[in-house]
mmCIF file of C-alpha atoms in Angstrom:
data_model
loop_
_atom_site.group_PDB
_atom_site.id
_atom_site.type_symbol
_atom_site.label_atom_id
_atom_site.label_comp_id
_atom_site.label_asym_id
_atom_site.label_seq_id
_atom_site.Cartn_x
_atom_site.Cartn_y
_atom_site.Cartn_z
ATOM 1 C CA MET A 1 0.000 0.000 0.000
ATOM 2 C CA THR A 2 1.335 3.442 -0.935
ATOM 3 C CA ALA A 3 2.122 5.636 2.053
ATOM 4 C CA ARG A 4 0.081 8.839 2.248
ATOM 5 C CA ILE A 5 2.053 11.947 3.209
ATOM 6 C CA GLY A 6 0.047 14.997 4.229
ATOM 7 C CA ILE A 7 1.348 18.372 3.006
ATOM 8 C CA VAL A 8 0.022 21.259 5.102
ATOM 9 C CA THR A 9 -0.731 24.586 3.422
ATOM 10 C CA PHE A 10 -0.753 27.663 5.642
ATOM 11 C CA PRO A 11 -1.558 31.154 4.360
ATOM 12 C CA GLY A 12 1.802 32.145 2.886
ATOM 13 C CA SER A 13 3.163 28.640 2.227
ATOM 14 C CA LEU A 14 5.363 28.635 -0.887
ATOM 15 C CA ASP A 15 6.758 25.129 -1.145
ATOM 16 C CA ASP A 16 3.708 22.943 -0.602
ATOM 17 C CA ARG A 17 3.519 21.934 -4.275
ATOM 18 C CA ASP A 18 7.258 21.280 -4.381
ATOM 19 C CA ALA A 19 6.925 19.076 -1.310
ATOM 20 C CA ALA A 20 4.045 17.193 -2.933
ATOM 21 C CA ARG A 21 6.151 16.579 -6.032
ATOM 22 C CA ALA A 22 9.036 15.300 -3.916
ATOM 23 C CA VAL A 23 6.679 12.834 -2.216
ATOM 24 C CA HIS A 24 5.349 11.722 -5.596
ATOM 25 C CA LEU A 25 8.841 11.241 -7.069
ATOM 26 C CA ALA A 26 9.902 9.199 -4.034
ATOM 27 C CA GLY A 27 6.936 6.873 -4.491
ATOM 28 C CA GLY A 28 4.493 8.205 -1.906
ATOM 29 C CA GLU A 29 1.030 9.702 -2.267
ATOM 30 C CA PRO A 30 0.865 13.405 -1.392
ATOM 31 C CA VAL A 31 -2.318 14.501 0.388
ATOM 32 C CA ALA A 32 -3.184 18.205 0.622
ATOM 33 C CA LEU A 33 -4.031 19.373 4.148
ATOM 34 C CA TRP A 34 -5.431 22.803 5.013
ATOM 35 C CA HIS A 35 -4.227 24.685 8.087
ATOM 36 C CA ASP A 36 -7.737 25.525 9.301
ATOM 37 C CA ASP A 37 -9.026 21.937 9.132
ATOM 38 C CA ALA A 38 -8.401 19.803 12.198
ATOM 39 C CA GLN A 39 -8.666 16.614 10.131
ATOM 40 C CA ILE A 40 -5.588 14.957 8.643
ATOM 41 C CA TYR A 41 -7.595 12.274 6.811
ATOM 42 C CA GLY A 42 -5.682 9.196 7.853
ATOM 43 C CA VAL A 43 -2.291 10.217 6.468
ATOM 44 C CA ASP A 44 0.721 8.210 7.533
ATOM 45 C CA ALA A 45 3.084 11.165 7.954
ATOM 46 C CA VAL A 46 3.032 14.953 7.685
ATOM 47 C CA TYR A 47 5.313 17.396 5.857
ATOM 48 C CA LEU A 48 5.205 21.061 6.963
ATOM 49 C CA PRO A 49 6.631 22.995 3.999
ATOM 50 C CA GLY A 50 8.558 26.227 3.720
ATOM 51 C CA GLY A 51 7.264 29.689 2.989
ATOM 52 C CA PHE A 52 6.081 32.651 5.035
ATOM 53 C CA SER A 53 3.118 31.403 7.067
ATOM 54 C CA TYR A 54 0.905 34.346 7.985
ATOM 55 C CA GLY A 55 3.499 36.618 6.407
ATOM 56 C CA ASP A 56 5.920 35.807 9.244
ATOM 57 C CA ALA A 57 4.050 38.413 11.287
ATOM 58 C CA LEU A 58 5.015 38.503 14.981
ATOM 59 C CA ARG A 59 7.665 35.749 14.606
ATOM 60 C CA SER A 60 8.162 33.148 11.908
ATOM 61 C CA GLY A 61 5.821 30.243 12.676
ATOM 62 C CA ALA A 62 4.420 31.861 15.824
ATOM 63 C CA ILE A 63 0.916 32.301 14.419
ATOM 64 C CA ALA A 64 0.867 29.071 12.403
ATOM 65 C CA ARG A 65 1.335 27.093 15.614
ATOM 66 C CA PHE A 66 -2.260 28.009 16.537
ATOM 67 C CA SER A 67 -3.756 26.607 13.317
ATOM 68 C CA GLN A 68 -6.329 23.903 14.010
ATOM 69 C CA VAL A 69 -4.380 21.257 12.135
ATOM 70 C CA MET A 70 -1.377 21.657 14.460
ATOM 71 C CA ASP A 71 -3.278 20.331 17.486
ATOM 72 C CA THR A 72 -4.102 17.186 15.530
ATOM 73 C CA ILE A 73 -0.550 16.839 14.228
ATOM 74 C CA LYS A 74 0.926 17.339 17.671
ATOM 75 C CA ALA A 75 -1.282 14.595 19.113
ATOM 76 C CA ALA A 76 -0.482 12.229 16.229
ATOM 77 C CA ALA A 77 3.255 12.879 16.575
ATOM 78 C CA ALA A 78 3.041 12.000 20.265
ATOM 79 C CA GLN A 79 1.715 8.607 19.135
ATOM 80 C CA GLY A 80 4.664 8.129 16.773
ATOM 81 C CA MET A 81 3.497 9.580 13.456
ATOM 82 C CA PRO A 82 6.456 10.973 11.471
ATOM 83 C CA VAL A 83 6.445 14.762 11.033
ATOM 84 C CA LEU A 84 8.929 16.804 9.012
ATOM 85 C CA GLY A 85 9.195 20.597 9.162
ATOM 86 C CA VAL A 86 11.274 22.338 6.499
ATOM 87 C CA CYS A 87 12.380 25.985 6.813
ATOM 88 C CA ASN A 88 9.164 27.744 7.879
ATOM 89 C CA GLY A 89 7.886 24.306 8.879
ATOM 90 C CA PHE A 90 10.900 23.940 11.191
ATOM 91 C CA GLN A 91 10.025 27.318 12.699
ATOM 92 C CA VAL A 92 6.448 26.122 13.243
ATOM 93 C CA LEU A 93 7.666 22.965 15.007
ATOM 94 C CA CYS A 94 9.857 24.998 17.342
ATOM 95 C CA GLU A 95 7.114 27.523 18.059
ATOM 96 C CA SER A 96 4.750 24.589 18.748
ATOM 97 C CA HIS A 97 7.305 23.174 21.226
ATOM 98 C CA MET A 98 7.479 19.946 19.271
ATOM 99 C CA LEU A 99 11.205 20.618 18.899
ATOM 100 C CA PRO A 100 13.549 22.568 21.185
ATOM 101 C CA GLY A 101 15.256 25.841 20.360
ATOM 102 C CA ALA A 102 14.267 28.655 18.019
ATOM 103 C CA LEU A 103 15.101 30.074 14.600
ATOM 104 C CA THR A 104 16.206 33.713 14.578
ATOM 105 C CA ARG A 105 17.492 36.279 12.071
ATOM 106 C CA ASN A 106 20.610 35.204 10.224
ATOM 107 C CA ALA A 107 23.658 36.485 12.102
ATOM 108 C CA HIS A 108 24.741 38.611 9.127
ATOM 109 C CA LEU A 109 21.165 39.962 8.733
ATOM 110 C CA ARG A 110 21.091 38.945 5.066
ATOM 111 C CA TYR A 111 18.878 36.548 3.174
ATOM 112 C CA ARG A 112 20.678 33.423 1.945
ATOM 113 C CA SER A 113 19.676 31.370 -1.092
ATOM 114 C CA ARG A 114 22.242 28.872 -2.347
ATOM 115 C CA PRO A 115 23.118 25.185 -2.609
ATOM 116 C CA GLN A 116 24.290 24.135 0.835
ATOM 117 C CA ARG A 117 26.600 21.338 1.918
ATOM 118 C CA LEU A 118 25.360 19.379 4.926
ATOM 119 C CA ARG A 119 26.447 16.396 6.940
ATOM 120 C CA VAL A 120 23.817 13.869 7.998
ATOM 121 C CA GLU A 121 24.814 13.321 11.606
ATOM 122 C CA THR A 122 22.449 10.406 12.205
ATOM 123 C CA GLY A 123 20.513 7.982 10.060
ATOM 124 C CA ARG A 124 18.512 6.878 13.095
ATOM 125 C CA THR A 125 15.405 8.965 12.494
ATOM 126 C CA ALA A 126 12.254 8.366 10.488
ATOM 127 C CA TRP A 127 13.445 10.945 7.948
ATOM 128 C CA THR A 128 17.141 10.033 7.570
ATOM 129 C CA ASN A 129 17.406 6.229 7.658
ATOM 130 C CA ALA A 130 18.278 6.138 3.936
ATOM 131 C CA PHE A 131 21.580 7.894 4.712
ATOM 132 C CA PRO A 132 24.628 6.453 6.464
ATOM 133 C CA ASP A 133 25.842 8.414 9.467
ATOM 134 C CA GLY A 134 28.208 11.119 8.271
ATOM 135 C CA ALA A 135 26.900 11.253 4.703
ATOM 136 C CA GLU A 136 27.494 14.583 2.970
ATOM 137 C CA VAL A 137 24.619 15.976 0.909
ATOM 138 C CA LEU A 138 23.911 19.086 -1.150
ATOM 139 C CA ILE A 139 20.516 20.673 -0.437
ATOM 140 C CA PRO A 140 19.501 24.318 -1.039
ATOM 141 C CA VAL A 141 18.815 26.902 1.639
ATOM 142 C CA LYS A 142 16.664 30.010 1.208
ATOM 143 C CA HIS A 143 15.939 31.929 4.365
ATOM 144 C CA GLY A 144 16.464 35.136 6.298
ATOM 145 C CA GLU A 145 15.592 33.689 9.716
ATOM 146 C CA GLY A 146 17.395 30.381 9.858
ATOM 147 C CA ARG A 147 19.882 30.792 12.671
ATOM 148 C CA TYR A 148 19.263 27.959 15.128
ATOM 149 C CA VAL A 149 19.686 28.979 18.762
ATOM 150 C CA ALA A 150 19.168 27.285 22.123
ATOM 151 C CA ASP A 151 20.662 27.547 25.596
ATOM 152 C CA GLU A 152 23.872 25.645 26.219
ATOM 153 C CA ALA A 153 22.199 22.974 28.345
ATOM 154 C CA THR A 154 19.740 22.206 25.542
ATOM 155 C CA LEU A 155 22.524 22.120 22.964
ATOM 156 C CA ASP A 156 24.556 19.755 25.136
ATOM 157 C CA GLU A 157 21.523 17.516 25.592
ATOM 158 C CA LEU A 158 20.852 17.408 21.837
ATOM 159 C CA GLU A 159 24.465 16.513 21.132
ATOM 160 C CA ALA A 160 24.630 13.821 23.822
ATOM 161 C CA ALA A 161 21.371 12.200 22.710
ATOM 162 C CA GLY A 162 22.277 12.171 19.009
ATOM 163 C CA ARG A 163 19.430 14.532 18.178
ATOM 164 C CA VAL A 164 21.439 16.871 15.964
ATOM 165 C CA VAL A 165 20.317 15.410 12.643
ATOM 166 C CA PHE A 166 21.887 17.734 10.069
ATOM 167 C CA ARG A 167 24.904 20.016 10.420
ATOM 168 C CA TYR A 168 26.141 22.746 8.089
ATOM 169 C CA LEU A 169 29.582 22.208 6.590
ATOM 170 C CA ASP A 170 29.723 25.870 5.580
ATOM 171 C CA ASN A 171 27.434 27.683 8.005
ATOM 172 C CA PRO A 172 25.254 30.127 6.021
ATOM 173 C CA ASN A 173 23.493 31.844 8.912
ATOM 174 C CA GLY A 174 25.469 31.615 12.158
ATOM 175 C CA SER A 175 23.484 28.719 13.632
ATOM 176 C CA MET A 176 24.889 27.626 16.967
ATOM 177 C CA ARG A 177 27.173 24.596 16.634
ATOM 178 C CA ASP A 178 26.464 24.619 12.867
ATOM 179 C CA ILE A 179 23.091 22.962 13.515
ATOM 180 C CA ALA A 180 20.868 22.690 10.430
ATOM 181 C CA GLY A 181 18.302 20.225 11.775
ATOM 182 C CA VAL A 182 17.252 18.449 14.964
ATOM 183 C CA SER A 183 14.827 15.739 16.057
ATOM 184 C CA ASN A 184 12.640 14.970 19.040
ATOM 185 C CA GLU A 185 13.617 12.212 21.461
ATOM 186 C CA ALA A 186 11.753 9.504 19.543
ATOM 187 C CA GLY A 187 13.227 10.498 16.180
ATOM 188 C CA ASN A 188 9.869 10.694 14.421
ATOM 189 C CA VAL A 189 9.760 14.521 14.386
ATOM 190 C CA VAL A 190 12.534 16.281 12.459
ATOM 191 C CA GLY A 191 13.022 19.924 11.530
ATOM 192 C CA LEU A 192 15.618 21.321 9.136
ATOM 193 C CA MET A 193 16.191 24.653 7.436
ATOM 194 C CA PRO A 194 17.484 23.450 4.016
ATOM 195 C CA HIS A 195 14.879 22.396 1.447
ATOM 196 C CA PRO A 196 15.029 18.713 0.409
ATOM 197 C CA GLU A 197 12.087 19.247 -1.966
ATOM 198 C CA HIS A 198 14.352 21.466 -4.085
ATOM 199 C CA ALA A 199 16.925 18.709 -4.524
ATOM 200 C CA VAL A 200 14.895 15.918 -6.103
ATOM 201 C CA GLU A 201 15.439 16.336 -9.864
ATOM 202 C CA ALA A 202 18.828 16.625 -11.553
ATOM 203 C CA LEU A 203 17.437 18.943 -14.233
ATOM 204 C CA ILE A 204 16.526 21.748 -11.836
ATOM 205 C CA GLY A 205 18.269 21.026 -8.532
ATOM 206 C CA PRO A 206 21.882 21.044 -7.405
ATOM 207 C CA SER A 207 21.494 17.313 -6.613
ATOM 208 C CA THR A 208 18.879 14.653 -5.954
ATOM 209 C CA ASP A 209 19.985 14.212 -2.334
ATOM 210 C CA GLY A 210 16.667 15.519 -1.027
ATOM 211 C CA LEU A 211 14.877 12.424 -2.283
ATOM 212 C CA GLY A 212 16.606 10.471 0.472
ATOM 213 C CA VAL A 213 14.645 12.386 3.112
ATOM 214 C CA VAL A 214 11.273 11.302 1.722
ATOM 215 C CA ALA A 215 12.569 7.842 0.812
ATOM 216 C CA SER A 216 13.582 7.450 4.448
ATOM 217 C CA VAL A 217 10.096 8.038 5.800
ATOM 218 C CA LEU A 218 8.582 5.733 3.185
ATOM 219 C CA ALA A 219 10.997 2.988 4.268
ATOM 220 C CA HIS A 220 10.219 3.712 7.921
ATOM 221 C CA LEU A 221 6.474 3.407 7.290
ATOM 222 C CA SER A 222 6.882 0.269 5.209
ATOM 223 C CA GLU A 223 8.971 -1.339 7.931
ATOM 224 C CA GLY A 224 6.352 -0.447 10.522
ATOM 225 C CA ALA A 225 3.560 -1.899 8.394
ATOM 226 C CA ALA A 226 5.476 -5.158 7.992
ATOM 227 C CA ARG A 227 5.708 -5.735 11.747
#
């Protein structure tokens, strides 16, 4: 059975269609979800895409966290459903307290849009199991508020627990400890600033490395269904 991946659209989402195409290319079935609908229609996983939800008014992701669908997603994630937040979606996950830390203005106060080298620090999450630990990938970034920050105790805890999932090899925004993505304790919720959905086709992307992110969750779901 084909896994169904819900793609949430908030007012201001830009990359929901790109995310849906990435899911399709990886072999999953994308399912459109609307921010103001509490139902997620039996999807197997959820992808929160990038963009400028609610125009990034107040703080990026701070208003989107109150969308009806987020209560449902938060409850489903607590039961083990895989959730991925990319760029603005990562901001939403942090604002929803599904992931620790926060995303702030880039240290140089400039917008960055470029292919970005990353290291996959752990393949032991629902969204990275297709990669060996330490794999280097090329996935684009495009953000003005992507600097990951947290207090030192939280950073130490993330490092010790293996919850730093992606790390910049050439830090584009001043993120603390070069962190590009983190996970929750269970490894089913992952947030990252770079955009895997923009690295799925050789014709238009800098690589196809982003396909591995979606392929990972499809493998994770298939493995779970086989148990």
